[in-house]
């Protein structure tokens, strides 16, 4: 039941011209059944781009579009989202829209209270404003929660009732499903594991605190650790330096991964640190939520071959009660960048 979701399920982006004659579009159905399939639209709002997709009941993305994010102006972002919804609604009959936004969403799933990567987004009544623009029901959700729900329903978390999704990218995002329900906390701001403080007075974090988990376990941390190890002994990182064009200040996570696959000692050490910090954080989360599985997504998960086995072994040693409890599986996310769109659309469908 956990088979990989193939890339063929996701249609290529198209930019067709919408004519009045096609407004209201078509309504899909299951082959041979004559039964109508309900469509919803999922929106993923990030700091640099807005993704929108028409999603069927089974999680298949029928069509998706992409636009740059005019991040400094919330009203302009609303117009971009509305434009995407109207364009897609010209070709498909949709019933609701789900928006996943990178920030703190209130408990009513209505307002975006604070979005660190979207300057100017403070206490934005996103559901009301967008609903007025598009004329259909809107559900607003934190983007990591939307991703977690997508993986729970249609990806690596299928079949589980208790799941924790951790997205490891520039920072760490997270989403928690308990007893088949998305956990949001009292004020809608729960499940932010990236800001668990794992090192008192440690590395400064963009949230204003120090020592947060994402400062030690993320793509940003991976590169920082590689630079630090190289500075201590440059002879161990010759290949990493070469791949970075002689300038480690310009290195990215992908370069560290490429160097590690070629046996660069500095790069391998950085991935070893990432594995240990990931295992420690998951062990702490297991002590709180006791999930059946963890799903690891985000950009760093594309290099899972370099750290996931070590993380699983370390997790088994660090989890409280090890040797006397079932171990949660640690799985790699299956839906990739589509998870947020699919999850937001499904949350809009179920209301």
Short mmCIF file of C-alpha atoms in Angstrom, two decimals:
data_model
loop_
_atom_site.label_atom_id
_atom_site.label_comp_id
_atom_site.label_asym_id
_atom_site.label_seq_id
_atom_site.Cartn_x
_atom_site.Cartn_y
_atom_site.Cartn_z
CA UNK A 1 0.00 0.00 0.00
CA UNK A 2 3.02 2.28 0.31
CA UNK A 3 4.08 2.12 -3.31
CA UNK A 4 5.87 5.15 -4.71
CA UNK A 5 3.69 7.78 -6.32
CA UNK A 6 5.07 8.00 -9.84
CA UNK A 7 5.87 11.27 -11.53
CA UNK A 8 3.47 10.30 -14.30
CA UNK A 9 0.57 11.07 -11.98
CA UNK A 10 1.35 14.77 -12.18
CA UNK A 11 0.51 16.69 -15.32
CA UNK A 12 2.99 19.15 -16.80
CA UNK A 13 2.25 22.84 -16.19
CA UNK A 14 0.23 24.44 -18.97
CA UNK A 15 -0.65 28.02 -19.77
CA UNK A 16 -3.72 27.70 -22.02
CA UNK A 17 -5.90 30.65 -22.97
CA UNK A 18 -9.18 30.67 -21.07
CA UNK A 19 -12.23 31.54 -23.14
CA UNK A 20 -15.67 32.50 -21.90
CA UNK A 21 -17.11 29.52 -23.72
CA UNK A 22 -15.16 27.18 -21.45
CA UNK A 23 -15.84 28.96 -18.17
CA UNK A 24 -17.11 26.41 -15.68
CA UNK A 25 -15.07 23.83 -17.59
CA UNK A 26 -15.43 20.11 -17.26
CA UNK A 27 -16.08 17.84 -14.37
CA UNK A 28 -14.03 14.68 -14.27
CA UNK A 29 -15.30 11.23 -13.52
CA UNK A 30 -14.09 7.71 -12.81
CA UNK A 31 -13.67 5.75 -15.98
CA UNK A 32 -16.70 3.65 -16.81
CA UNK A 33 -18.63 4.62 -13.69
CA UNK A 34 -20.42 7.76 -14.81
CA UNK A 35 -19.73 9.11 -11.33
CA UNK A 36 -18.58 12.72 -11.09
CA UNK A 37 -15.25 13.36 -9.43
CA UNK A 38 -15.04 16.44 -7.24
CA UNK A 39 -12.11 18.78 -7.86
CA UNK A 40 -10.59 21.25 -5.44
CA UNK A 41 -7.67 23.63 -5.89
CA UNK A 42 -4.58 23.53 -3.70
CA UNK A 43 -2.38 26.62 -3.38
CA UNK A 44 1.16 26.64 -2.00
CA UNK A 45 2.37 30.16 -1.14
CA UNK A 46 6.10 30.47 -0.65
CA UNK A 47 8.53 33.32 -0.39
CA UNK A 48 9.48 33.17 -4.08
CA UNK A 49 6.65 31.36 -5.87
CA UNK A 50 2.96 30.53 -5.75
CA UNK A 51 1.95 27.06 -6.97
CA UNK A 52 -1.65 26.14 -7.76
CA UNK A 53 -3.08 22.77 -8.75
CA UNK A 54 -6.44 21.20 -9.53
CA UNK A 55 -6.60 18.02 -7.45
CA UNK A 56 -8.95 15.06 -7.76
CA UNK A 57 -10.35 13.04 -4.86
CA UNK A 58 -7.61 10.42 -5.20
CA UNK A 59 -4.84 13.00 -4.84
CA UNK A 60 -3.97 13.21 -8.52
CA UNK A 61 -3.00 16.67 -9.75
CA UNK A 62 -4.92 17.26 -12.97
CA UNK A 63 -3.26 20.58 -13.82
CA UNK A 64 -0.96 23.02 -12.10
CA UNK A 65 0.36 26.52 -12.62
CA UNK A 66 3.18 28.57 -11.14
CA UNK A 67 3.69 32.29 -10.65
CA UNK A 68 6.35 34.40 -8.84
CA UNK A 69 5.38 35.74 -5.41
CA UNK A 70 5.18 39.52 -5.04
CA UNK A 71 6.06 38.89 -1.40
CA UNK A 72 6.23 42.47 -0.16
CA UNK A 73 2.57 43.21 -0.87
CA UNK A 74 -0.11 40.88 0.56
CA UNK A 75 -2.82 42.41 -1.63
CA UNK A 76 -0.78 41.68 -4.76
CA UNK A 77 -0.25 38.10 -3.62
CA UNK A 78 -4.02 37.77 -3.15
CA UNK A 79 -4.50 38.95 -6.72
CA UNK A 80 -1.98 36.40 -7.99
CA UNK A 81 -3.77 33.60 -6.12
CA UNK A 82 -7.17 34.77 -7.37
CA UNK A 83 -5.86 34.92 -10.92
CA UNK A 84 -4.56 31.36 -10.71
CA UNK A 85 -7.86 30.12 -9.26
CA UNK A 86 -9.90 31.87 -11.96
CA UNK A 87 -7.69 30.47 -14.71
CA UNK A 88 -7.95 26.93 -13.43
CA UNK A 89 -11.69 27.27 -12.78
CA UNK A 90 -12.12 28.14 -16.44
CA UNK A 91 -11.14 24.60 -17.36
CA UNK A 92 -12.27 22.57 -14.35
CA UNK A 93 -15.31 22.65 -12.11
CA UNK A 94 -13.99 23.17 -8.60
CA UNK A 95 -15.82 23.36 -5.29
CA UNK A 96 -13.31 24.90 -2.86
CA UNK A 97 -9.77 26.21 -2.47
CA UNK A 98 -7.15 25.27 0.11
CA UNK A 99 -4.20 27.59 0.73
CA UNK A 100 -1.00 26.45 2.39
CA UNK A 101 1.07 29.43 3.55
CA UNK A 102 4.50 29.52 5.16
CA UNK A 103 3.64 31.10 8.48
CA UNK A 104 1.48 30.98 11.60
CA UNK A 105 -2.20 30.39 10.83
CA UNK A 106 -4.83 30.99 13.51
CA UNK A 107 -6.97 28.26 15.06
CA UNK A 108 -9.94 29.14 12.83
CA UNK A 109 -7.82 28.50 9.72
CA UNK A 110 -8.72 31.98 8.60
CA UNK A 111 -5.93 34.49 9.23
CA UNK A 112 -2.21 34.38 8.55
CA UNK A 113 -0.83 35.95 11.71
CA UNK A 114 2.85 36.04 10.85
CA UNK A 115 4.88 34.86 7.84
CA UNK A 116 8.65 35.25 8.27
CA UNK A 117 9.38 34.69 4.58
CA UNK A 118 6.60 37.01 3.36
CA UNK A 119 7.47 40.55 4.44
CA UNK A 120 4.42 42.61 5.28
CA UNK A 121 2.22 39.60 6.07
CA UNK A 122 0.92 40.30 9.57
CA UNK A 123 -2.61 39.49 10.77
CA UNK A 124 -3.87 39.03 7.20
CA UNK A 125 -7.51 37.89 6.94
CA UNK A 126 -6.58 35.58 4.10
CA UNK A 127 -9.73 33.45 4.03
CA UNK A 128 -12.11 36.39 3.90
CA UNK A 129 -10.13 38.47 1.42
CA UNK A 130 -9.47 35.60 -0.95
CA UNK A 131 -13.03 34.31 -0.62
CA UNK A 132 -14.33 37.72 -1.65
CA UNK A 133 -12.08 37.69 -4.70
CA UNK A 134 -12.87 34.18 -5.96
CA UNK A 135 -16.42 33.60 -4.70
CA UNK A 136 -15.93 30.10 -3.31
CA UNK A 137 -15.07 28.49 0.05
CA UNK A 138 -11.46 28.89 1.22
CA UNK A 139 -9.50 26.96 3.85
CA UNK A 140 -6.16 28.36 5.07
CA UNK A 141 -3.50 26.08 6.53
CA UNK A 142 0.16 26.23 7.47
CA UNK A 143 2.18 24.92 4.52
CA UNK A 144 3.99 22.24 6.53
CA UNK A 145 0.64 21.01 7.89
CA UNK A 146 -0.68 20.82 4.33
CA UNK A 147 2.41 18.85 3.28
CA UNK A 148 1.99 16.47 6.21
CA UNK A 149 -1.66 15.90 5.38
CA UNK A 150 -0.82 15.20 1.73
CA UNK A 151 1.74 12.57 2.75
CA UNK A 152 -0.65 11.09 5.31
CA UNK A 153 -3.50 10.74 2.85
CA UNK A 154 -1.71 9.88 -0.39
CA UNK A 155 2.01 9.44 0.25
CA UNK A 156 4.44 7.78 2.65
CA UNK A 157 2.01 7.98 5.60
CA UNK A 158 -0.82 6.02 4.01
CA UNK A 159 -2.27 3.44 6.36
CA UNK A 160 -0.99 5.12 9.51
CA UNK A 161 -3.11 6.73 12.22
CA UNK A 162 -0.25 8.49 14.04
CA UNK A 163 2.35 10.21 11.88
CA UNK A 164 4.89 13.00 12.23
CA UNK A 165 6.13 14.68 9.05
CA UNK A 166 9.41 16.61 9.23
CA UNK A 167 10.48 18.67 6.23
CA UNK A 168 14.21 19.36 6.19
CA UNK A 169 15.15 22.18 3.84
CA UNK A 170 16.50 25.65 4.48
CA UNK A 171 14.98 25.18 7.94
CA UNK A 172 12.68 22.56 9.45
CA UNK A 173 8.92 22.41 9.08
CA UNK A 174 6.60 19.86 10.57
CA UNK A 175 3.12 18.47 10.72
CA UNK A 176 1.52 15.96 13.09
CA UNK A 177 -1.41 13.59 12.55
CA UNK A 178 -2.84 11.97 15.68
CA UNK A 179 -5.69 9.45 15.55
CA UNK A 180 -6.22 10.40 11.92
CA UNK A 181 -6.62 14.12 12.67
CA UNK A 182 -4.25 16.96 11.87
CA UNK A 183 -2.92 18.38 15.12
CA UNK A 184 -2.81 22.20 15.18
CA UNK A 185 -2.68 23.04 18.89
CA UNK A 186 -4.94 25.37 20.83
CA UNK A 187 -4.06 28.46 18.78
CA UNK A 188 -3.28 26.80 15.46
CA UNK A 189 0.47 27.19 15.90
CA UNK A 190 1.50 23.73 17.08
CA UNK A 191 3.87 21.34 15.34
CA UNK A 192 6.82 23.70 14.84
CA UNK A 193 9.62 21.24 15.68
CA UNK A 194 12.28 23.27 13.94
CA UNK A 195 12.16 25.69 16.84
CA UNK A 196 12.63 23.18 19.62
CA UNK A 197 15.72 24.42 21.45
CA UNK A 198 18.23 21.57 21.39
CA UNK A 199 21.34 23.57 22.42
CA UNK A 200 20.79 26.19 25.13
CA UNK A 201 22.35 29.48 24.01
CA UNK A 202 23.46 27.78 20.78
CA UNK A 203 23.48 29.10 17.24
CA UNK A 204 21.24 32.13 16.66
CA UNK A 205 17.99 31.42 14.81
CA UNK A 206 15.85 33.67 12.64
CA UNK A 207 12.98 33.22 15.10
CA UNK A 208 14.88 35.27 17.65
CA UNK A 209 15.95 32.38 19.90
CA UNK A 210 19.20 30.47 19.98
CA UNK A 211 19.92 26.76 19.66
CA UNK A 212 16.85 25.75 17.64
CA UNK A 213 16.86 22.28 16.05
CA UNK A 214 16.83 23.69 12.52
CA UNK A 215 20.13 25.48 13.17
CA UNK A 216 21.75 22.03 13.48
CA UNK A 217 19.60 19.87 11.20
CA UNK A 218 18.82 21.53 7.87
CA UNK A 219 20.32 22.37 4.52
CA UNK A 220 21.64 25.57 6.05
CA UNK A 221 23.25 23.65 8.91
CA UNK A 222 24.71 21.09 6.51
CA UNK A 223 26.60 23.79 4.61
CA UNK A 224 27.67 25.56 7.82
CA UNK A 225 29.06 22.33 9.26
CA UNK A 226 30.92 21.59 6.03
CA UNK A 227 32.52 25.03 6.06
CA UNK A 228 33.49 24.65 9.70
CA UNK A 229 35.06 21.22 9.13
CA UNK A 230 36.92 22.50 6.07
CA UNK A 231 38.31 25.44 8.02
CA UNK A 232 39.66 23.02 10.65
CA UNK A 233 41.45 20.85 8.06
CA UNK A 234 41.28 21.97 4.39
CA UNK A 235 43.17 18.87 3.23
CA UNK A 236 40.08 16.73 3.97
CA UNK A 237 37.80 18.80 1.73
CA UNK A 238 39.70 19.15 -1.53
CA UNK A 239 36.89 17.76 -3.69
CA UNK A 240 34.27 19.87 -1.95
CA UNK A 241 36.33 22.98 -2.59
CA UNK A 242 36.76 22.01 -6.23
CA UNK A 243 33.05 21.45 -6.77
CA UNK A 244 32.35 24.80 -5.11
CA UNK A 245 34.55 26.52 -7.67
CA UNK A 246 37.20 27.31 -5.09
CA UNK A 247 34.80 29.33 -2.94
CA UNK A 248 33.02 27.53 -0.10
CA UNK A 249 31.06 30.69 0.67
CA UNK A 250 29.12 29.95 -2.51
CA UNK A 251 28.55 26.27 -1.66
CA UNK A 252 25.01 24.91 -1.44
CA UNK A 253 23.61 21.70 -0.05
CA UNK A 254 23.61 20.09 -3.49
CA UNK A 255 27.37 20.65 -3.78
CA UNK A 256 28.00 19.13 -0.35
CA UNK A 257 25.92 16.11 -1.39
CA UNK A 258 27.81 15.71 -4.67
CA UNK A 259 31.13 15.88 -2.82
CA UNK A 260 29.96 13.34 -0.25
CA UNK A 261 28.99 10.90 -2.99
CA UNK A 262 32.55 11.20 -4.29
CA UNK A 263 33.99 10.41 -0.88
CA UNK A 264 34.97 13.88 0.29
CA UNK A 265 35.72 13.56 4.01
CA UNK A 266 34.47 17.00 5.01
CA UNK A 267 31.17 16.51 3.18
CA UNK A 268 30.70 13.04 4.68
CA UNK A 269 31.36 14.44 8.15
CA UNK A 270 28.70 17.12 7.61
CA UNK A 271 26.14 14.48 6.63
CA UNK A 272 27.13 12.43 9.67
CA UNK A 273 26.33 15.39 11.90
CA UNK A 274 23.03 15.90 10.10
CA UNK A 275 22.09 12.25 10.70
CA UNK A 276 22.85 12.51 14.42
CA UNK A 277 20.90 15.73 14.89
CA UNK A 278 17.96 14.34 12.90
CA UNK A 279 17.92 11.20 15.05
CA UNK A 280 18.06 13.23 18.27
CA UNK A 281 15.15 15.45 17.22
CA UNK A 282 13.05 12.49 16.10
CA UNK A 283 13.75 10.71 19.38
CA UNK A 284 12.51 13.76 21.27
CA UNK A 285 9.38 13.92 19.11
CA UNK A 286 8.77 10.19 19.66
CA UNK A 287 8.81 10.81 23.41
CA UNK A 288 6.01 13.36 22.98
CA UNK A 289 3.82 11.96 20.19
CA UNK A 290 4.69 8.23 19.96
CA UNK A 291 3.94 8.05 16.19
CA UNK A 292 3.81 4.92 14.09
CA UNK A 293 6.06 6.56 11.53
CA UNK A 294 8.07 9.63 10.72
CA UNK A 295 8.01 10.97 7.16
CA UNK A 296 11.08 12.98 6.15
CA UNK A 297 10.59 15.45 3.31
CA UNK A 298 12.06 18.72 2.12
CA UNK A 299 15.00 19.39 -0.18
CA UNK A 300 17.56 17.63 2.00
CA UNK A 301 15.56 14.38 1.72
CA UNK A 302 16.74 14.13 -1.90
CA UNK A 303 20.13 13.18 -0.44
CA UNK A 304 18.61 10.60 1.92
CA UNK A 305 21.02 7.93 0.71
CA UNK A 306 23.77 9.87 2.49
CA UNK A 307 22.20 10.03 5.94
CA UNK A 308 18.95 8.13 6.45
CA UNK A 309 20.43 4.74 7.41
CA UNK A 310 22.73 6.36 9.97
CA UNK A 311 19.79 8.39 11.30
CA UNK A 312 17.68 5.25 11.72
CA UNK A 313 20.45 3.51 13.65
CA UNK A 314 21.06 6.54 15.86
CA UNK A 315 17.32 6.97 16.47
CA UNK A 316 17.06 3.36 17.65
CA UNK A 317 19.79 4.06 20.23
CA UNK A 318 18.47 7.42 21.40
CA UNK A 319 14.70 6.91 21.63
CA UNK A 320 13.45 6.65 25.21
CA UNK A 321 12.76 3.06 26.22
CA UNK A 322 14.81 1.66 23.35
CA UNK A 323 14.82 -2.11 23.40
CA UNK A 324 11.48 -2.17 25.20
CA UNK A 325 9.14 -0.42 22.75
CA UNK A 326 8.16 -0.64 19.07
CA UNK A 327 10.24 1.69 16.93
CA UNK A 328 8.54 4.17 14.65
CA UNK A 329 9.51 3.71 11.02
CA UNK A 330 11.48 6.55 9.41
CA UNK A 331 10.30 6.89 5.82
CA UNK A 332 11.17 9.25 2.99
CA UNK A 333 8.34 11.42 1.65
CA UNK A 334 6.82 10.26 -1.63
CA UNK A 335 4.97 13.25 -3.07
CA UNK A 336 7.84 15.72 -3.30
CA UNK A 337 6.92 19.37 -4.00
CA UNK A 338 3.36 18.28 -4.86
CA UNK A 339 2.56 17.35 -1.24
CA UNK A 340 1.59 20.86 -0.16
CA UNK A 341 -0.78 21.35 -3.08
CA UNK A 342 -2.36 17.92 -2.65
CA UNK A 343 -2.73 18.35 1.11
CA UNK A 344 -4.22 21.85 0.90
CA UNK A 345 -6.71 20.73 -1.75
CA UNK A 346 -7.77 17.70 0.30
CA UNK A 347 -8.21 19.81 3.44
CA UNK A 348 -10.43 22.16 1.42
CA UNK A 349 -12.46 19.16 0.22
CA UNK A 350 -13.17 17.86 3.70
CA UNK A 351 -13.74 21.38 5.08
#
